[in-house]
RNA sequence: GGGGUGGUAGUUAAGUCGGUUAUAACGCCGGCCUGUCACGCCGGAGGCCGCGGGUUCGAGUCCCGUCCACCCCGCCA
């Protein structure tokens, strides 16, 4: 073989293998893996998170993607570089057990190289407490937010939640789909669409993959999609974004919304279990909440109003819940079940989208919300699956069915009774970690006034 | 869209009834320290008090305007 074989890892025949030159990168060791390299010379790469130089000893806490390690050096090797915190460096050293080090081991520095110096006078560092840095300053220097323990954990947990969502659905024969975010019209009724220029005509940013999910059901029976959706709603609250990441699923052959709710109990419980396993419970540094949701109750909308009346004297609610009611319902659920979560079933049909399946004849909908830790994180339900019913629902709202012909045609293909749901990923992340504002769980939040960074 | 709170050092904040040189903590810079990792000790730099106008002998402080941020509500995931 023309290139060095290392550990016999490559099984690709030589003629088809990519050229594999030996480079420092291929030998680079992550700080988390050092225990396997005691006594060897290793290459580490990362950032200077903490630096202390005395006359006789230099201590560098080096941070990389896997964690941190303390590097000990002769100041004669480090002083000439003028190192400072957040510099990007490359370190050659020998790891060894050391009782005086916090981790029980550290690295003796052999050589260090500055890859890129950090500027002086940065507004905060990877050691800053994020609570002491304003949200705007954090956004202006987003990668530094991620380099802190807290900021990094928020987005690692978010990634784990979404990975867990995918895995739980794949285990249940769901297929992931990827639908377009550029659409010709709305699904939910439409004043909250972002209009975009599309060559000689107008198009819109998708506010939901709802129609495409339903089409997916007609072909694949069980589908899910994760992706951004867009709402041109001029909100300015701690829980709204104009662009948010939606965890969407839709399944065929349901008998009612109860099937979808049960699926969500199972999926979220598995997702939370995954986060517990990977990060611990509580997640260190957070007021996290990762309960099993298997026993989450489902309360009828009217029942919720009744409970709010008797427990909190709420007489003001008629056809919807307000944020205070959501918090109160979760508190009531927690008192009864030990878990701060509740499904609210059977909202008034009138303010639901046209495709919503009615519940009985009393003007209620076969739809539900999941309130989790005081905040709505999901809306779901059963959808109409017969073309005639959809046409009637459209006419009932004063909409000419022909304007939805391209969509309605899919219901001529033998559409199963179906239902699904959507979870706001940033809200889920925020509620799981006990964050006060969805923006903390949003890498680059978009709201009424912000489109940068 | 409506309502509220706030903009003071790199960051987070204090600043009384309008009064002399605008504070603190952390961070930063220089020095000391052979086991530091929220180290410690000594010294230092750093400010058009968001911006514009007004009242006043005098404005960080009061008034008007403006920009920005955050919170609550409508609505939503």
Coordinates of C-alpha atoms (C1' of nucleotides) in Angstrom, one line a residue:
Chain A
X1 CA 0.0 0.0 0.0
X2 CA 1.3 3.4 -0.9
X3 CA 0.0 5.1 2.2
X4 CA 0.6 4.2 5.8
X5 CA -2.0 1.9 7.1
X6 CA -3.0 2.9 10.6
X7 CA -4.6 0.3 12.8
X8 CA -5.9 -1.6 9.8
X9 CA -9.0 0.6 9.7
X10 CA -9.4 1.0 6.0
X11 CA -11.2 -1.7 4.2
X12 CA -11.5 0.1 1.0
X13 CA -9.4 -1.6 -1.8
X14 CA -6.3 0.5 -2.6
X15 CA -7.4 1.4 -6.1
X16 CA -10.7 2.9 -4.9
X17 CA -9.6 4.4 -1.6
X18 CA -9.4 8.2 -1.3
X19 CA -5.8 9.4 -1.2
X20 CA -4.9 9.3 2.4
X21 CA -1.9 11.4 3.2
X22 CA -0.5 11.2 6.7
X23 CA -1.0 14.5 8.4
X24 CA -1.1 15.9 11.9
X25 CA -4.9 16.1 11.5
X26 CA -5.2 12.4 11.1
X27 CA -3.2 11.8 14.3
X28 CA -5.0 14.5 16.3
X29 CA -6.4 13.3 19.6
X30 CA -9.4 14.7 21.3
X31 CA -9.0 15.7 24.9
X32 CA -11.7 13.3 26.0
X33 CA -9.7 10.4 24.6
X34 CA -6.4 11.1 26.3
X35 CA -6.7 8.2 28.9
X36 CA -5.8 5.8 26.1
X37 CA -2.7 7.7 25.3
X38 CA -0.8 8.0 28.5
X39 CA 2.9 8.2 27.9
X40 CA 2.6 8.8 24.2
X41 CA 3.2 12.0 22.4
X42 CA -0.1 13.3 21.1
X43 CA -1.3 16.2 19.0
X44 CA -4.1 18.3 20.6
X45 CA -6.0 21.1 19.0
X46 CA -8.4 23.6 20.5
X47 CA -8.8 26.9 22.3
X48 CA -7.0 28.3 25.3
X49 CA -9.8 28.5 27.8
X50 CA -7.9 29.3 30.8
X51 CA -4.3 30.5 31.1
X52 CA -2.0 31.0 34.1
X53 CA 1.7 31.8 33.7
X54 CA 3.9 31.9 36.7
X55 CA 7.7 32.1 36.7
X56 CA 8.1 28.4 36.9
X57 CA 5.0 26.9 35.4
X58 CA 2.4 27.7 32.7
X59 CA -1.1 26.1 33.0
X60 CA -3.3 26.0 29.9
X61 CA -6.8 24.6 30.0
X62 CA -7.3 23.5 26.4
X63 CA -10.9 23.1 25.1
X64 CA -11.9 21.2 22.0
X65 CA -15.1 19.6 20.7
X66 CA -14.9 16.8 23.3
X67 CA -14.1 18.7 26.5
X68 CA -11.1 20.2 28.2
X69 CA -7.7 19.1 29.6
X70 CA -5.0 21.0 31.5
X71 CA -1.7 21.3 29.8
X72 CA 1.4 22.0 31.9
X73 CA 4.4 23.8 30.4
X74 CA 7.7 25.4 30.9
X75 CA 7.0 29.1 30.6
X76 CA 10.0 29.5 28.3
X77 CA 8.0 27.6 25.7
X78 CA 4.8 29.6 26.2
X79 CA 5.9 33.1 27.1
X80 CA 7.3 34.0 23.7
X81 CA 4.0 33.3 22.0
X82 CA 2.1 35.8 24.1
X83 CA -0.7 33.4 24.5
X84 CA -4.1 34.6 25.8
X85 CA -7.4 33.1 26.4
X86 CA -9.5 32.1 23.3
X87 CA -6.5 31.8 21.1
X88 CA -6.7 28.9 18.8
X89 CA -3.7 26.6 19.3
X90 CA -2.1 23.3 18.5
X91 CA -0.3 21.4 21.3
X92 CA 2.0 18.5 21.2
X93 CA 2.3 16.9 24.6
X94 CA 2.4 13.8 26.7
X95 CA -0.6 12.9 28.8
X96 CA 0.0 11.3 32.2
X97 CA -1.8 10.6 35.4
X98 CA -1.5 13.5 37.9
X99 CA -3.1 13.5 41.2
X100 CA -2.9 17.3 41.6
X101 CA -5.0 17.8 38.4
X102 CA -8.7 18.0 38.7
X103 CA -9.3 15.3 36.1
X104 CA -6.7 13.0 37.6
X105 CA -4.5 13.5 34.5
X106 CA -2.9 16.3 32.5
X107 CA -0.6 16.9 29.6
X108 CA 3.0 17.8 29.7
X109 CA 3.6 20.2 26.9
X110 CA 6.3 19.4 24.3
X111 CA 5.5 22.1 21.8
X112 CA 2.8 24.6 21.2
X113 CA 1.8 26.6 18.1
X114 CA -0.5 29.5 17.7
X115 CA -3.0 28.8 14.9
X116 CA -5.0 32.0 15.2
X117 CA -4.9 34.6 17.9
X118 CA -8.1 35.9 19.4
X119 CA -8.5 39.6 19.4
X120 CA -7.9 41.6 22.6
X121 CA -10.9 43.0 24.4
X122 CA -13.6 40.5 23.4
X123 CA -16.8 41.3 25.2
X124 CA -16.9 37.9 26.8
X125 CA -15.0 34.6 26.8
X126 CA -15.8 30.9 27.0
X127 CA -15.5 31.2 30.8
X128 CA -18.0 33.9 31.1
X129 CA -21.3 33.2 32.8
X130 CA -23.9 33.7 30.1
X131 CA -26.3 35.1 32.6
X132 CA -23.9 38.0 32.9
X133 CA -23.8 38.7 29.1
X134 CA -26.8 40.3 27.4
X135 CA -28.6 38.4 24.7
X136 CA -27.7 40.9 22.0
X137 CA -24.0 40.7 22.9
X138 CA -24.2 36.9 22.7
X139 CA -25.7 37.1 19.3
X140 CA -23.1 39.5 18.0
X141 CA -20.4 36.9 19.0
X142 CA -22.5 33.7 18.5
X143 CA -19.6 31.2 18.3
X144 CA -18.3 32.4 21.6
X145 CA -21.7 31.6 23.1
X146 CA -21.3 28.1 21.8
X147 CA -17.8 27.9 23.3
X148 CA -19.1 28.4 26.8
X149 CA -20.3 25.3 28.7
X150 CA -23.8 26.5 29.0
X151 CA -24.3 27.8 25.4
X152 CA -22.7 24.7 24.0
X153 CA -24.9 22.4 26.1
X154 CA -28.1 24.2 24.9
X155 CA -27.4 23.4 21.3
X156 CA -26.0 19.9 21.9
X157 CA -29.2 19.1 23.8
X158 CA -31.2 20.5 21.0
X159 CA -29.4 18.3 18.5
X160 CA -30.0 15.3 20.7
X161 CA -33.7 16.1 21.0
X162 CA -34.0 16.2 17.2
X163 CA -31.9 13.1 16.7
X164 CA -34.0 11.3 19.3
X165 CA -37.2 12.4 17.5
X166 CA -35.9 10.9 14.2
X167 CA -34.7 7.7 15.8
X168 CA -38.0 7.1 17.7
X169 CA -40.0 7.6 14.5
X170 CA -37.7 5.4 12.4
X171 CA -38.2 2.6 14.9
X172 CA -41.9 3.0 14.1
X173 CA -41.6 2.7 10.3
X174 CA -41.8 6.4 9.7
X175 CA -40.0 7.8 6.6
X176 CA -38.3 11.1 6.7
X177 CA -39.4 13.5 3.9
X178 CA -38.0 16.8 2.8
X179 CA -40.6 19.1 1.3
X180 CA -40.2 22.4 -0.3
X181 CA -40.2 25.6 1.8
X182 CA -41.2 27.7 -1.3
X183 CA -44.9 27.4 -1.8
X184 CA -47.6 28.9 -4.0
X185 CA -50.0 29.5 -1.1
X186 CA -50.8 28.9 2.5
X187 CA -52.1 25.9 4.3
X188 CA -53.5 27.4 7.5
X189 CA -55.5 30.2 6.0
X190 CA -53.0 32.8 5.2
X191 CA -52.5 36.3 6.4
X192 CA -49.3 35.2 8.1
X193 CA -47.3 34.3 5.0
X194 CA -44.0 35.8 4.0
X195 CA -44.3 36.8 0.3
X196 CA -41.2 36.4 -1.8
X197 CA -40.3 37.4 -5.3
X198 CA -40.2 34.3 -7.5
X199 CA -39.1 35.5 -10.9
X200 CA -42.1 37.0 -12.6
X201 CA -44.6 36.0 -9.9
X202 CA -45.0 35.9 -6.1
X203 CA -44.5 32.8 -4.0
X204 CA -44.4 32.3 -0.2
X205 CA -42.3 30.7 2.5
X206 CA -44.0 27.6 3.9
X207 CA -45.7 28.2 7.2
X208 CA -46.1 24.4 7.6
X209 CA -45.4 21.2 5.7
X210 CA -48.9 20.1 6.4
X211 CA -50.1 19.4 2.9
X212 CA -46.9 17.7 1.9
X213 CA -47.1 15.5 5.0
X214 CA -50.6 14.4 4.1
X215 CA -49.5 13.7 0.6
X216 CA -46.7 11.7 2.1
X217 CA -49.2 9.6 4.1
X218 CA -51.0 8.8 0.8
X219 CA -47.7 7.3 -0.5
X220 CA -45.6 6.2 2.5
X221 CA -48.3 5.9 5.2
X222 CA -46.0 7.2 8.0
X223 CA -43.8 10.3 7.4
X224 CA -42.0 12.9 9.4
X225 CA -40.1 16.0 8.6
X226 CA -37.9 18.4 10.5
X227 CA -37.3 21.8 9.1
X228 CA -37.8 25.5 9.3
X229 CA -41.2 27.0 8.9
X230 CA -42.1 30.7 8.5
X231 CA -44.7 32.8 10.2
X232 CA -45.1 36.5 9.3
X233 CA -46.7 37.2 12.7
X234 CA -45.6 40.5 14.3
X235 CA -45.1 39.0 17.7
X236 CA -42.6 40.2 20.2
X237 CA -42.7 37.7 23.0
X238 CA -40.3 35.3 24.7
X239 CA -41.9 32.3 22.9
X240 CA -42.3 33.5 19.3
X241 CA -40.0 33.4 16.3
X242 CA -40.8 34.2 12.7
X243 CA -38.7 31.3 11.6
X244 CA -38.7 28.2 13.8
X245 CA -37.8 24.6 13.5
X246 CA -40.8 22.3 13.3
X247 CA -40.7 18.6 14.2
X248 CA -43.6 17.4 12.1
X249 CA -45.1 13.9 11.7
X250 CA -48.2 12.5 10.0
X251 CA -49.5 8.9 10.1
X252 CA -52.1 7.0 8.3
X253 CA -54.8 4.7 9.6
X254 CA -55.5 6.4 12.9
X255 CA -58.8 6.0 14.6
X256 CA -58.7 9.5 16.2
X257 CA -56.4 12.0 17.8
X258 CA -55.8 9.6 20.7
X259 CA -53.6 7.6 18.5
X260 CA -51.5 10.6 17.7
X261 CA -51.3 11.7 21.4
X262 CA -50.2 8.2 22.4
X263 CA -47.5 8.3 19.8
X264 CA -46.3 11.6 21.1
X265 CA -46.3 10.3 24.7
X266 CA -44.0 7.5 23.6
X267 CA -41.8 9.5 21.2
X268 CA -41.1 12.3 23.7
X269 CA -40.5 9.9 26.5
X270 CA -37.9 8.1 24.4
X271 CA -36.4 11.4 23.3
X272 CA -36.1 12.5 26.9
X273 CA -34.6 9.2 27.9
X274 CA -32.0 9.7 25.3
X275 CA -31.1 13.2 26.6
X276 CA -31.0 11.8 30.2
X277 CA -28.6 9.1 29.1
X278 CA -26.3 11.5 27.3
X279 CA -26.4 14.6 29.5
X280 CA -27.7 13.4 32.9
X281 CA -30.7 14.5 34.8
X282 CA -30.7 17.3 35.6
X283 CA -28.5 18.4 32.8
X284 CA -25.6 20.0 34.6
X285 CA -26.1 23.7 35.0
X286 CA -29.7 23.7 34.0
X287 CA -33.1 23.5 35.7
X288 CA -33.9 20.7 33.3
X289 CA -37.1 18.7 33.1
X290 CA -37.1 15.3 31.4
X291 CA -40.0 13.3 32.8
X292 CA -41.6 10.3 31.3
X293 CA -44.7 11.5 29.5
X294 CA -46.4 8.1 29.3
X295 CA -49.1 9.1 31.9
X296 CA -49.8 12.6 30.6
X297 CA -53.6 13.0 30.8
X298 CA -55.9 14.3 28.1
X299 CA -58.5 16.9 29.2
X300 CA -61.4 18.0 27.1
X301 CA -61.3 21.7 26.3
X302 CA -64.6 22.3 28.2
X303 CA -63.2 20.3 31.1
X304 CA -60.1 22.6 31.1
X305 CA -62.3 25.7 31.3
X306 CA -64.2 24.1 34.2
X307 CA -61.0 23.2 36.1
X308 CA -59.6 26.7 35.6
X309 CA -62.9 28.2 36.9
X310 CA -62.9 26.2 40.0
X311 CA -59.2 26.2 40.8
X312 CA -58.2 29.7 39.7
X313 CA -61.5 31.6 39.3
X314 CA -61.0 32.1 35.6
X315 CA -64.3 33.2 34.2
X316 CA -62.8 35.1 31.3
X317 CA -62.0 32.3 28.9
X318 CA -64.4 31.3 26.2
X319 CA -63.0 29.8 23.0
X320 CA -59.3 29.7 23.6
X321 CA -56.6 29.5 26.3
X322 CA -54.2 32.3 27.2
X323 CA -50.6 31.9 28.4
X324 CA -51.7 32.2 32.0
X325 CA -54.2 29.4 31.5
X326 CA -51.6 27.2 30.0
X327 CA -49.4 27.7 33.0
X328 CA -52.3 27.0 35.3
X329 CA -53.3 23.9 33.5
X330 CA -49.8 22.5 33.7
X331 CA -49.7 23.2 37.4
X332 CA -53.1 21.4 37.9
X333 CA -51.8 18.4 35.9
X334 CA -48.6 18.3 38.0
X335 CA -50.7 18.3 41.1
X336 CA -52.7 15.3 39.9
X337 CA -50.1 13.3 38.0
X338 CA -46.8 14.5 39.2
X339 CA -45.9 15.7 35.7
X340 CA -46.2 19.2 34.4
X341 CA -47.9 18.4 31.1
X342 CA -51.3 17.9 29.7
X343 CA -53.1 17.3 26.4
X344 CA -56.0 19.7 25.7
X345 CA -58.4 18.0 23.4
X346 CA -61.4 19.2 21.4
X347 CA -60.8 22.9 20.8
X348 CA -63.6 24.8 19.1
X349 CA -63.5 23.9 15.5
X350 CA -64.2 27.4 14.3
X351 CA -60.6 28.7 14.8
X352 CA -58.9 25.6 13.5
X353 CA -57.7 25.1 9.9
X354 CA -60.2 23.7 7.3
X355 CA -58.6 20.3 7.2
X356 CA -59.3 19.7 10.9
X357 CA -61.6 16.7 11.6
X358 CA -64.7 17.5 13.6
X359 CA -65.2 15.9 17.0
X360 CA -68.9 14.9 17.3
X361 CA -71.5 17.4 16.3
X362 CA -71.0 20.1 18.9
X363 CA -68.5 22.2 17.0
X364 CA -65.4 20.7 18.6
X365 CA -62.3 19.6 16.7
X366 CA -60.4 16.3 16.7
X367 CA -57.3 18.3 17.5
X368 CA -55.1 18.7 20.6
X369 CA -52.4 20.8 22.1
X370 CA -49.7 19.5 24.3
X371 CA -48.9 21.9 27.1
X372 CA -45.5 21.1 28.6
X373 CA -44.1 22.9 31.7
X374 CA -46.6 25.8 31.1
X375 CA -46.1 26.3 27.4
X376 CA -47.8 25.0 24.3
X377 CA -45.2 22.9 22.5
X378 CA -47.4 20.9 20.1
X379 CA -50.6 21.1 18.0
X380 CA -51.9 18.0 16.4
X381 CA -55.0 16.1 15.5
X382 CA -56.9 14.1 13.1
X383 CA -57.4 15.5 9.6
X384 CA -60.3 15.1 7.1
X385 CA -59.4 12.4 4.7
X386 CA -62.3 12.4 2.3
X387 CA -62.4 14.8 -0.6
X388 CA -66.1 15.6 -0.2
X389 CA -65.6 16.5 3.5
X390 CA -62.7 18.8 2.7
X391 CA -64.7 20.6 0.0
X392 CA -67.5 21.1 2.4
X393 CA -65.2 22.4 5.0
X394 CA -63.7 24.9 2.5
X395 CA -67.1 26.0 1.4
X396 CA -68.1 26.5 5.0
X397 CA -65.3 29.0 5.3
X398 CA -66.3 30.8 2.1
X399 CA -63.4 29.3 0.1
X400 CA -63.9 27.9 -3.4
X401 CA -62.6 24.3 -3.4
X402 CA -61.2 24.7 -6.9
X403 CA -58.5 27.0 -5.5
X404 CA -57.2 24.0 -3.6
X405 CA -57.6 21.6 -6.5
X406 CA -53.9 20.6 -6.7
X407 CA -54.1 19.5 -3.1
X408 CA -57.6 18.0 -3.1
X409 CA -56.6 15.8 -6.0
X410 CA -54.3 13.8 -3.7
X411 CA -57.4 12.7 -1.8
X412 CA -58.6 10.8 -4.9
X413 CA -55.8 8.3 -4.4
X414 CA -57.3 6.4 -1.5
X415 CA -56.2 8.6 1.4
X416 CA -56.2 6.7 4.7
X417 CA -57.7 8.3 7.8
X418 CA -54.8 10.1 9.2
X419 CA -53.5 12.5 11.8
X420 CA -50.3 14.1 12.9
X421 CA -48.6 16.8 15.0
X422 CA -46.0 19.4 15.0
X423 CA -43.6 20.3 17.8
X424 CA -41.7 23.6 18.0
X425 CA -38.1 22.5 18.4
X426 CA -36.9 25.7 20.1
X427 CA -39.8 25.7 22.5
X428 CA -39.2 22.1 23.3
X429 CA -35.5 22.8 23.9
X430 CA -36.3 25.8 26.0
X431 CA -38.9 24.0 28.2
X432 CA -36.7 20.9 28.7
X433 CA -33.8 23.1 29.9
X434 CA -35.8 25.6 31.8
X435 CA -34.8 28.6 29.6
X436 CA -36.8 31.8 29.8
X437 CA -36.8 32.8 26.2
X438 CA -36.9 30.6 23.0
X439 CA -34.2 32.8 21.6
X440 CA -31.8 31.2 24.0
X441 CA -32.6 27.9 22.2
X442 CA -32.3 29.5 18.7
X443 CA -28.9 29.8 17.1
X444 CA -29.8 32.8 15.0
X445 CA -33.3 34.0 16.1
X446 CA -35.5 35.8 13.6
X447 CA -38.2 38.0 15.0
X448 CA -40.2 41.0 14.1
X449 CA -37.1 43.2 14.1
X450 CA -34.1 41.0 13.6
X451 CA -32.7 39.3 10.6
X452 CA -29.1 39.4 11.6
X453 CA -26.8 37.9 12.3
Chain B
rG1 C1' -50.6 45.8 16.5
rG2 C1' -51.4 47.4 22.0
rG3 C1' -49.1 48.1 26.9
rG4 C1' -44.8 48.2 30.1
rU5 C1' -39.4 48.4 31.6
rG6 C1' -34.7 49.8 30.4
rG7 C1' -30.1 52.0 27.6
rU8 C1' -23.9 54.6 32.4
rA9 C1' -16.3 51.4 31.5
rG10 C1' -15.0 45.5 27.4
rU11 C1' -19.4 42.9 30.3
rU12 C1' -23.2 43.1 34.1
rA13 C1' -25.1 46.6 37.1
rA14 C1' -25.4 51.0 41.2
rG15 C1' -25.8 56.2 40.9
rU16 C1' -30.3 59.6 46.6
rC17 C1' -33.9 65.8 46.0
rG18 C1' -30.6 68.3 39.7
rG19 C1' -24.8 70.1 42.5
rU20 C1' -17.6 69.5 43.1
rU21 C1' -13.2 64.5 40.4
rA22 C1' -19.5 59.3 37.8
rU23 C1' -19.1 54.0 41.3
rA24 C1' -18.7 48.5 42.0
rA25 C1' -17.9 43.5 40.5
rC26 C1' -16.0 40.7 36.8
rG27 C1' -12.9 41.2 32.5
rC28 C1' -8.4 43.6 30.5
rC29 C1' -3.0 45.5 30.9
rG30 C1' 1.8 45.4 34.0
rG31 C1' 4.3 43.0 38.2
rC32 C1' 4.7 38.8 42.1
rC33 C1' 3.6 33.6 43.1
rU34 C1' 6.5 25.7 41.9
rG35 C1' 0.1 23.2 41.5
rU36 C1' -3.2 26.9 39.5
rC37 C1' -8.2 25.4 37.3
rA38 C1' -14.2 31.1 40.5
rC39 C1' -6.6 31.0 42.7
rG40 C1' -4.3 34.9 45.6
rC41 C1' -1.5 39.6 46.3
rC42 C1' 0.4 44.7 44.4
rG43 C1' -0.2 48.4 40.7
rG44 C1' -2.7 50.4 36.2
rA45 C1' -5.6 51.7 32.0
rG46 C1' -10.4 52.1 30.5
rG47 C1' -16.5 56.7 30.0
rC48 C1' -19.4 62.3 24.6
rC49 C1' -23.8 58.4 30.8
rG50 C1' -27.7 55.4 23.2
rC51 C1' -28.6 59.8 19.9
rG52 C1' -30.8 64.9 19.0
rG53 C1' -33.1 69.0 21.1
rG54 C1' -35.1 71.7 25.4
rU55 C1' -35.5 73.6 30.8
rU56 C1' -31.6 75.3 34.3
rC57 C1' -26.3 79.1 37.0
rG58 C1' -25.6 73.7 36.6
rA59 C1' -28.4 67.5 33.6
rG60 C1' -26.3 60.6 34.0
rU61 C1' -30.6 62.6 36.9
rC62 C1' -36.2 66.7 34.7
rC63 C1' -39.1 67.5 29.7
rC64 C1' -39.8 66.4 24.3
rG65 C1' -38.4 63.6 20.1
rU66 C1' -35.7 59.5 18.1
rC67 C1' -33.2 54.8 17.8
rC68 C1' -32.3 50.2 20.1
rA69 C1' -33.0 46.2 23.6
rC70 C1' -36.0 43.3 26.9
rC71 C1' -40.8 41.8 29.1
rC72 C1' -46.3 41.2 28.9
rC73 C1' -50.8 40.7 25.9
rG74 C1' -53.4 39.5 21.1
rC75 C1' -51.9 35.0 18.1
rC76 C1' -49.3 30.7 17.9
rA77 C1' -45.4 25.9 17.7

